[in-house]
Amino acid sequence: MKKELCNGLFPAAGELPICMTNDLLFHLLLQDPDSSDILKGLISSFLDIEFDEINSVVVENPISFGQTLDSKMMVLDVKTILNNNRVVNLELQVLNARNWPERSLSYLCRCFDNIEKGNGYDSVKGAFHIGFLDYTLFPDDPSFFASYKIANTVTNHLYTSKFGISVIDLTLIDMATDEDKRLHRHLWASFFKATTWEEINMLAAQDKNIQQAATKLYELSEDKRVRDEIWAREDAIRCRIDFENYWKREIANRDDTIAVQNSTIAEKDSIIANLMAEIEQLKAGK
């Protein structure tokens, strides 16, 4: 039975059937050309660009249904062209593979290498990577929103304004600064972490683009085909986690076994050394 709608938009109460921390759902939500204000609003917030200055945003790698079932472990980044002069790559990452700096930089460098044949270097489009992580990237330097650019290590003079990486820690929303709140970054992050329609309703009331995102989320969650693909993606990720955990346990058990064996060998070496010492003493006493 279809759920009752609240103000013609989305359910007023209850647990979300699918949550935005699923990277497939994240991609499907942002790639819809009929809901481009969602993507514009998100980019406007995290790159600090006036919404009205975004004339166009095109997703260059939309997903077709069926791809994820054949390749459940595919990388689901969202590559966009903003105003035909910037490449903006967005990605949501839940699992900590401990390679995010290298991985995000690799993606960004590929995006920056966008000069068309026959053009000079001055025609290169700016490239920016926005990563939404559900874990803390640098525990020794935690922050909700961090922006990284190339700059002089002494004077901090910017090398180029066409290159940058932003990282959003979805686990540290409570660390959002006044600037983050002014730009509604904390609202978007809370939207991605929401687990109930009550949270979604509250956030949608504070930002018109999040309201559109909430409406699209409801539409996607009501589509059985979408739910099946998303659950298949989540199942594949869980299986990968189980597989990795299994081998971690096996390695830990092996290390424990080796440690016991080494301890036994050390004890036997000690016994042998003591016996040899006694033999030498006996020889010396003759």
mmCIF file of N, CA and C in Angstrom, residues 113-217:
data_model
loop_
_atom_site.group_PDB
_atom_site.id
_atom_site.type_symbol
_atom_site.label_atom_id
_atom_site.label_comp_id
_atom_site.label_asym_id
_atom_site.label_seq_id
_atom_site.Cartn_x
_atom_site.Cartn_y
_atom_site.Cartn_z
ATOM 1 N N ASP A 113 42.725 16.894 -16.600
ATOM 2 C CA ASP A 113 43.319 16.622 -17.914
ATOM 3 C C ASP A 113 42.206 16.612 -18.959
ATOM 4 N N ASN A 114 41.670 17.804 -19.254
ATOM 5 C CA ASN A 114 40.475 17.883 -20.103
ATOM 6 C C ASN A 114 40.646 18.796 -21.320
ATOM 7 N N ILE A 115 41.884 19.104 -21.689
ATOM 8 C CA ILE A 115 42.114 19.985 -22.835
ATOM 9 C C ILE A 115 41.709 19.283 -24.126
ATOM 10 N N GLU A 116 40.882 19.920 -24.893
ATOM 11 C CA GLU A 116 40.457 19.347 -26.163
ATOM 12 C C GLU A 116 41.554 19.507 -27.213
ATOM 13 N N LYS A 117 41.620 18.567 -28.125
ATOM 14 C CA LYS A 117 42.647 18.566 -29.159
ATOM 15 C C LYS A 117 42.636 19.880 -29.938
ATOM 16 N N GLY A 118 43.816 20.477 -30.091
ATOM 17 C CA GLY A 118 43.942 21.718 -30.833
ATOM 18 C C GLY A 118 43.912 22.958 -29.977
ATOM 19 N N ASN A 119 43.576 22.809 -28.674
ATOM 20 C CA ASN A 119 43.513 23.955 -27.768
ATOM 21 C C ASN A 119 44.763 24.054 -26.904
ATOM 22 N N GLY A 120 45.013 25.237 -26.376
ATOM 23 C CA GLY A 120 46.164 25.452 -25.506
ATOM 24 C C GLY A 120 45.833 25.173 -24.055
ATOM 25 N N TYR A 121 46.866 25.229 -23.204
ATOM 26 C CA TYR A 121 46.675 24.933 -21.781
ATOM 27 C C TYR A 121 45.738 25.928 -21.098
ATOM 28 N N ASP A 122 45.660 27.140 -21.633
ATOM 29 C CA ASP A 122 44.808 28.132 -20.978
ATOM 30 C C ASP A 122 43.324 27.821 -21.141
ATOM 31 N N SER A 123 43.002 26.812 -21.964
ATOM 32 C CA SER A 123 41.597 26.443 -22.168
ATOM 33 C C SER A 123 41.133 25.356 -21.189
ATOM 34 N N VAL A 124 42.035 24.895 -20.339
ATOM 35 C CA VAL A 124 41.673 23.809 -19.421
ATOM 36 C C VAL A 124 40.541 24.246 -18.488
ATOM 37 N N LYS A 125 39.584 23.341 -18.288
ATOM 38 C CA LYS A 125 38.486 23.612 -17.363
ATOM 39 C C LYS A 125 38.977 23.364 -15.938
ATOM 40 N N GLY A 126 38.526 24.185 -15.002
ATOM 41 C CA GLY A 126 38.855 23.951 -13.602
ATOM 42 C C GLY A 126 38.309 22.607 -13.155
ATOM 43 N N ALA A 127 38.975 21.966 -12.198
ATOM 44 C CA ALA A 127 38.552 20.647 -11.727
ATOM 45 C C ALA A 127 38.467 20.650 -10.199
ATOM 46 N N PHE A 128 37.345 20.161 -9.686
ATOM 47 C CA PHE A 128 37.110 20.166 -8.238
ATOM 48 C C PHE A 128 36.473 18.841 -7.822
ATOM 49 N N HIS A 129 36.954 18.312 -6.725
ATOM 50 C CA HIS A 129 36.427 17.050 -6.195
ATOM 51 C C HIS A 129 35.780 17.316 -4.840
ATOM 52 N N ILE A 130 34.543 16.849 -4.682
ATOM 53 C CA ILE A 130 33.823 16.997 -3.419
ATOM 54 C C ILE A 130 33.521 15.597 -2.890
ATOM 55 N N GLY A 131 34.115 15.259 -1.755
ATOM 56 C CA GLY A 131 33.916 13.940 -1.183
ATOM 57 C C GLY A 131 33.104 13.992 0.096
ATOM 58 N N PHE A 132 32.048 13.186 0.154
ATOM 59 C CA PHE A 132 31.223 13.066 1.356
ATOM 60 C C PHE A 132 31.584 11.748 2.030
ATOM 61 N N LEU A 133 32.269 11.818 3.151
ATOM 62 C CA LEU A 133 32.774 10.615 3.819
ATOM 63 C C LEU A 133 31.994 10.347 5.098
ATOM 64 N N ASP A 134 31.652 9.092 5.316
ATOM 65 C CA ASP A 134 30.944 8.710 6.535
ATOM 66 C C ASP A 134 31.939 8.189 7.578
ATOM 67 N N TYR A 135 33.087 8.807 7.612
ATOM 68 C CA TYR A 135 34.125 8.495 8.598
ATOM 69 C C TYR A 135 35.082 9.683 8.637
ATOM 70 N N THR A 136 35.940 9.731 9.638
ATOM 71 C CA THR A 136 36.882 10.836 9.780
ATOM 72 C C THR A 136 38.173 10.518 9.033
ATOM 73 N N LEU A 137 38.484 11.343 8.048
ATOM 74 C CA LEU A 137 39.649 11.099 7.203
ATOM 75 C C LEU A 137 40.954 11.244 7.983
ATOM 76 N N PHE A 138 41.080 12.322 8.731
ATOM 77 C CA PHE A 138 42.296 12.581 9.507
ATOM 78 C C PHE A 138 41.920 12.724 10.988
ATOM 79 N N PRO A 139 41.972 11.641 11.774
ATOM 80 C CA PRO A 139 41.608 11.712 13.187
ATOM 81 C C PRO A 139 42.431 12.724 13.981
ATOM 82 N N ASP A 140 43.662 13.004 13.507
ATOM 83 C CA ASP A 140 44.496 13.983 14.211
ATOM 84 C C ASP A 140 44.186 15.416 13.790
ATOM 85 N N ASP A 141 43.296 15.584 12.809
ATOM 86 C CA ASP A 141 42.896 16.922 12.365
ATOM 87 C C ASP A 141 41.433 16.890 11.934
ATOM 88 N N PRO A 142 40.513 16.592 12.863
ATOM 89 C CA PRO A 142 39.101 16.432 12.504
ATOM 90 C C PRO A 142 38.425 17.760 12.168
ATOM 91 N N SER A 143 37.552 17.736 11.177
ATOM 92 C CA SER A 143 36.749 18.908 10.825
ATOM 93 C C SER A 143 35.555 18.453 10.006
ATOM 94 N N PHE A 144 34.472 19.203 10.076
ATOM 95 C CA PHE A 144 33.275 18.866 9.317
ATOM 96 C C PHE A 144 33.483 19.125 7.830
ATOM 97 N N PHE A 145 34.010 20.300 7.501
ATOM 98 C CA PHE A 145 34.253 20.661 6.109
ATOM 99 C C PHE A 145 35.679 21.161 5.970
ATOM 100 N N ALA A 146 36.406 20.581 5.029
ATOM 101 C CA ALA A 146 37.788 21.004 4.786
ATOM 102 C C ALA A 146 37.998 21.170 3.287
ATOM 103 N N SER A 147 38.687 22.247 2.911
ATOM 104 C CA SER A 147 38.967 22.529 1.511
ATOM 105 C C SER A 147 40.473 22.592 1.310
ATOM 106 N N TYR A 148 40.960 21.880 0.304
ATOM 107 C CA TYR A 148 42.397 21.799 0.040
ATOM 108 C C TYR A 148 42.709 22.341 -1.353
ATOM 109 N N LYS A 149 43.741 23.186 -1.414
ATOM 110 C CA LYS A 149 44.176 23.767 -2.679
ATOM 111 C C LYS A 149 45.703 23.737 -2.757
ATOM 112 N N ILE A 150 46.262 24.027 -3.931
ATOM 113 C CA ILE A 150 47.712 24.117 -4.092
ATOM 114 C C ILE A 150 48.136 25.553 -3.806
ATOM 115 N N ALA A 151 49.036 25.719 -2.830
ATOM 116 C CA ALA A 151 49.469 27.066 -2.453
ATOM 117 C C ALA A 151 50.926 27.042 -2.007
ATOM 118 N N ASN A 152 51.559 28.203 -2.038
ATOM 119 C CA ASN A 152 52.931 28.369 -1.570
ATOM 120 C C ASN A 152 52.999 27.977 -0.089
ATOM 121 N N THR A 153 53.919 27.092 0.262
ATOM 122 C CA THR A 153 53.985 26.590 1.635
ATOM 123 C C THR A 153 54.464 27.654 2.626
ATOM 124 N N VAL A 154 55.045 28.740 2.119
ATOM 125 C CA VAL A 154 55.535 29.810 3.003
ATOM 126 C C VAL A 154 54.549 30.978 3.056
ATOM 127 N N THR A 155 54.149 31.463 1.881
ATOM 128 C CA THR A 155 53.291 32.659 1.833
ATOM 129 C C THR A 155 51.809 32.341 1.687
ATOM 130 N N ASN A 156 51.477 31.060 1.408
ATOM 131 C CA ASN A 156 50.094 30.627 1.171
ATOM 132 C C ASN A 156 49.488 31.220 -0.095
ATOM 133 N N HIS A 157 50.349 31.766 -0.976
ATOM 134 C CA HIS A 157 49.850 32.306 -2.247
ATOM 135 C C HIS A 157 49.311 31.160 -3.097
ATOM 136 N N LEU A 158 48.098 31.345 -3.632
ATOM 137 C CA LEU A 158 47.431 30.300 -4.398
ATOM 138 C C LEU A 158 48.138 30.070 -5.732
ATOM 139 N N TYR A 159 48.431 28.805 -6.027
ATOM 140 C CA TYR A 159 49.102 28.448 -7.283
ATOM 141 C C TYR A 159 48.145 28.555 -8.464
ATOM 142 N N THR A 160 46.912 28.061 -8.275
ATOM 143 C CA THR A 160 45.867 28.165 -9.280
ATOM 144 C C THR A 160 44.509 28.049 -8.603
ATOM 145 N N SER A 161 43.538 28.743 -9.152
ATOM 146 C CA SER A 161 42.176 28.677 -8.606
ATOM 147 C C SER A 161 41.351 27.615 -9.339
ATOM 148 N N LYS A 162 42.006 26.890 -10.248
ATOM 149 C CA LYS A 162 41.293 25.908 -11.065
ATOM 150 C C LYS A 162 41.391 24.479 -10.531
ATOM 151 N N PHE A 163 41.795 24.301 -9.288
ATOM 152 C CA PHE A 163 42.071 22.961 -8.789
ATOM 153 C C PHE A 163 41.798 22.915 -7.293
ATOM 154 N N GLY A 164 40.981 21.977 -6.831
ATOM 155 C CA GLY A 164 40.708 21.916 -5.403
ATOM 156 C C GLY A 164 39.963 20.661 -4.978
ATOM 157 N N ILE A 165 40.150 20.283 -3.727
ATOM 158 C CA ILE A 165 39.473 19.122 -3.145
ATOM 159 C C ILE A 165 38.751 19.563 -1.881
ATOM 160 N N SER A 166 37.505 19.153 -1.754
ATOM 161 C CA SER A 166 36.740 19.421 -0.535
ATOM 162 C C SER A 166 36.326 18.095 0.088
ATOM 163 N N VAL A 167 36.391 18.032 1.411
ATOM 164 C CA VAL A 167 36.017 16.810 2.135
ATOM 165 C C VAL A 167 34.992 17.162 3.198
ATOM 166 N N ILE A 168 33.882 16.440 3.189
ATOM 167 C CA ILE A 168 32.825 16.643 4.182
ATOM 168 C C ILE A 168 32.747 15.395 5.043
ATOM 169 N N ASP A 169 32.890 15.560 6.342
ATOM 170 C CA ASP A 169 32.816 14.448 7.288
ATOM 171 C C ASP A 169 31.391 14.362 7.828
ATOM 172 N N LEU A 170 30.639 13.382 7.366
ATOM 173 C CA LEU A 170 29.239 13.249 7.759
ATOM 174 C C LEU A 170 29.067 12.820 9.210
ATOM 175 N N THR A 171 30.162 12.443 9.860
ATOM 176 C CA THR A 171 30.085 12.057 11.271
ATOM 177 C C THR A 171 30.373 13.233 12.203
ATOM 178 N N LEU A 172 30.747 14.388 11.634
ATOM 179 C CA LEU A 172 31.122 15.540 12.459
ATOM 180 C C LEU A 172 30.290 16.780 12.150
ATOM 181 N N ILE A 173 28.999 16.570 11.892
ATOM 182 C CA ILE A 173 28.117 17.691 11.555
ATOM 183 C C ILE A 173 28.069 18.709 12.684
ATOM 184 N N ASP A 174 28.210 18.225 13.933
ATOM 185 C CA ASP A 174 28.148 19.140 15.074
ATOM 186 C C ASP A 174 29.337 20.095 15.121
ATOM 187 N N MET A 175 30.347 19.869 14.250
ATOM 188 C CA MET A 175 31.499 20.765 14.181
ATOM 189 C C MET A 175 31.341 21.824 13.090
ATOM 190 N N ALA A 176 30.173 21.883 12.467
ATOM 191 C CA ALA A 176 29.940 22.866 11.401
ATOM 192 C C ALA A 176 30.145 24.284 11.927
ATOM 193 N N THR A 177 30.852 25.104 11.160
ATOM 194 C CA THR A 177 31.119 26.486 11.544
ATOM 195 C C THR A 177 29.937 27.378 11.167
ATOM 196 N N ASP A 178 30.001 28.632 11.582
ATOM 197 C CA ASP A 178 28.955 29.589 11.201
ATOM 198 C C ASP A 178 28.897 29.735 9.684
ATOM 199 N N GLU A 179 30.065 29.693 9.036
ATOM 200 C CA GLU A 179 30.105 29.783 7.570
ATOM 201 C C GLU A 179 29.432 28.569 6.948
ATOM 202 N N ASP A 180 29.702 27.389 7.479
ATOM 203 C CA ASP A 180 29.057 26.169 6.983
ATOM 204 C C ASP A 180 27.541 26.279 7.110
ATOM 205 N N LYS A 181 27.095 26.810 8.225
ATOM 206 C CA LYS A 181 25.652 26.929 8.463
ATOM 207 C C LYS A 181 25.029 27.983 7.546
ATOM 208 N N ARG A 182 25.766 29.066 7.297
ATOM 209 C CA ARG A 182 25.261 30.107 6.388
ATOM 210 C C ARG A 182 25.024 29.529 5.003
ATOM 211 N N LEU A 183 25.899 28.608 4.596
ATOM 212 C CA LEU A 183 25.811 28.003 3.269
ATOM 213 C C LEU A 183 24.963 26.727 3.251
ATOM 214 N N HIS A 184 24.375 26.384 4.387
ATOM 215 C CA HIS A 184 23.497 25.214 4.522
ATOM 216 C C HIS A 184 24.231 23.884 4.314
ATOM 217 N N ARG A 185 25.531 23.887 4.514
ATOM 218 C CA ARG A 185 26.275 22.638 4.381
ATOM 219 C C ARG A 185 25.834 21.616 5.415
ATOM 220 N N HIS A 186 25.575 22.085 6.630
ATOM 221 C CA HIS A 186 25.152 21.169 7.692
ATOM 222 C C HIS A 186 23.788 20.555 7.386
ATOM 223 N N LEU A 187 22.931 21.296 6.656
ATOM 224 C CA LEU A 187 21.614 20.771 6.307
ATOM 225 C C LEU A 187 21.739 19.649 5.272
ATOM 226 N N TRP A 188 22.588 19.868 4.263
ATOM 227 C CA TRP A 188 22.811 18.832 3.256
ATOM 228 C C TRP A 188 23.412 17.586 3.891
ATOM 229 N N ALA A 189 24.396 17.783 4.750
ATOM 230 C CA ALA A 189 25.029 16.637 5.415
ATOM 231 C C ALA A 189 24.010 15.879 6.263
ATOM 232 N N SER A 190 23.147 16.612 6.956
ATOM 233 C CA SER A 190 22.109 15.984 7.776
ATOM 234 C C SER A 190 21.102 15.239 6.901
ATOM 235 N N PHE A 191 20.855 15.762 5.714
ATOM 236 C CA PHE A 191 19.956 15.087 4.769
ATOM 237 C C PHE A 191 20.539 13.734 4.363
ATOM 238 N N PHE A 192 21.841 13.713 4.090
ATOM 239 C CA PHE A 192 22.484 12.456 3.696
ATOM 240 C C PHE A 192 22.506 11.438 4.836
ATOM 241 N N LYS A 193 22.520 11.922 6.071
ATOM 242 C CA LYS A 193 22.592 11.021 7.224
ATOM 243 C C LYS A 193 21.214 10.674 7.807
ATOM 244 N N ALA A 194 20.167 11.326 7.325
ATOM 245 C CA ALA A 194 18.830 11.116 7.894
ATOM 246 C C ALA A 194 18.388 9.662 7.753
ATOM 247 N N THR A 195 17.640 9.191 8.748
ATOM 248 C CA THR A 195 17.116 7.824 8.724
ATOM 249 C C THR A 195 15.597 7.784 8.849
ATOM 250 N N THR A 196 14.967 8.944 9.088
ATOM 251 C CA THR A 196 13.508 8.983 9.227
ATOM 252 C C THR A 196 12.932 10.129 8.396
ATOM 253 N N TRP A 197 11.628 10.007 8.090
ATOM 254 C CA TRP A 197 10.948 11.062 7.348
ATOM 255 C C TRP A 197 10.770 12.312 8.200
ATOM 256 N N GLU A 198 10.747 12.143 9.526
ATOM 257 C CA GLU A 198 10.656 13.322 10.388
ATOM 258 C C GLU A 198 11.872 14.226 10.183
ATOM 259 N N GLU A 199 13.048 13.625 10.106
ATOM 260 C CA GLU A 199 14.270 14.398 9.877
ATOM 261 C C GLU A 199 14.230 15.052 8.496
ATOM 262 N N ILE A 200 13.781 14.296 7.505
ATOM 263 C CA ILE A 200 13.700 14.821 6.144
ATOM 264 C C ILE A 200 12.753 16.019 6.081
ATOM 265 N N ASN A 201 11.591 15.898 6.706
ATOM 266 C CA ASN A 201 10.622 16.996 6.717
ATOM 267 C C ASN A 201 11.221 18.260 7.335
ATOM 268 N N MET A 202 11.924 18.086 8.451
ATOM 269 C CA MET A 202 12.509 19.218 9.161
ATOM 270 C C MET A 202 13.544 19.925 8.288
ATOM 271 N N LEU A 203 14.375 19.150 7.602
ATOM 272 C CA LEU A 203 15.425 19.725 6.759
ATOM 273 C C LEU A 203 14.841 20.376 5.513
ATOM 274 N N ALA A 204 13.826 19.740 4.924
ATOM 275 C CA ALA A 204 13.204 20.274 3.717
ATOM 276 C C ALA A 204 12.556 21.631 3.972
ATOM 277 N N ALA A 205 12.086 21.843 5.184
ATOM 278 C CA ALA A 205 11.437 23.114 5.525
ATOM 279 C C ALA A 205 12.430 24.268 5.589
ATOM 280 N N GLN A 206 13.728 23.953 5.633
ATOM 281 C CA GLN A 206 14.746 24.990 5.788
ATOM 282 C C GLN A 206 15.490 25.327 4.491
ATOM 283 N N ASP A 207 15.276 24.526 3.439
ATOM 284 C CA ASP A 207 16.009 24.763 2.185
ATOM 285 C C ASP A 207 15.171 24.236 1.022
ATOM 286 N N LYS A 208 14.869 25.106 0.058
ATOM 287 C CA LYS A 208 13.987 24.706 -1.042
ATOM 288 C C LYS A 208 14.606 23.635 -1.927
ATOM 289 N N ASN A 209 15.944 23.637 -2.056
ATOM 290 C CA ASN A 209 16.594 22.625 -2.886
ATOM 291 C C ASN A 209 16.616 21.266 -2.181
ATOM 292 N N ILE A 210 16.745 21.289 -0.869
ATOM 293 C CA ILE A 210 16.655 20.044 -0.104
ATOM 294 C C ILE A 210 15.219 19.532 -0.142
ATOM 295 N N GLN A 211 14.258 20.447 -0.185
ATOM 296 C CA GLN A 211 12.862 20.026 -0.315
ATOM 297 C C GLN A 211 12.665 19.274 -1.627
ATOM 298 N N GLN A 212 13.263 19.777 -2.695
ATOM 299 C CA GLN A 212 13.168 19.083 -3.982
ATOM 300 C C GLN A 212 13.883 17.736 -3.900
ATOM 301 N N ALA A 213 15.022 17.699 -3.201
ATOM 302 C CA ALA A 213 15.755 16.452 -3.030
ATOM 303 C C ALA A 213 14.917 15.445 -2.243
ATOM 304 N N ALA A 214 14.197 15.939 -1.237
ATOM 305 C CA ALA A 214 13.343 15.065 -0.426
ATOM 306 C C ALA A 214 12.215 14.477 -1.269
ATOM 307 N N THR A 215 11.636 15.306 -2.126
ATOM 308 C CA THR A 215 10.573 14.830 -3.011
ATOM 309 C C THR A 215 11.099 13.763 -3.960
ATOM 310 N N LYS A 216 12.293 14.001 -4.501
ATOM 311 C CA LYS A 216 12.897 13.019 -5.402
ATOM 312 C C LYS A 216 13.254 11.745 -4.649
ATOM 313 N N LEU A 217 13.713 11.894 -3.417
ATOM 314 C CA LEU A 217 14.021 10.727 -2.594
ATOM 315 C C LEU A 217 12.770 9.872 -2.405
#
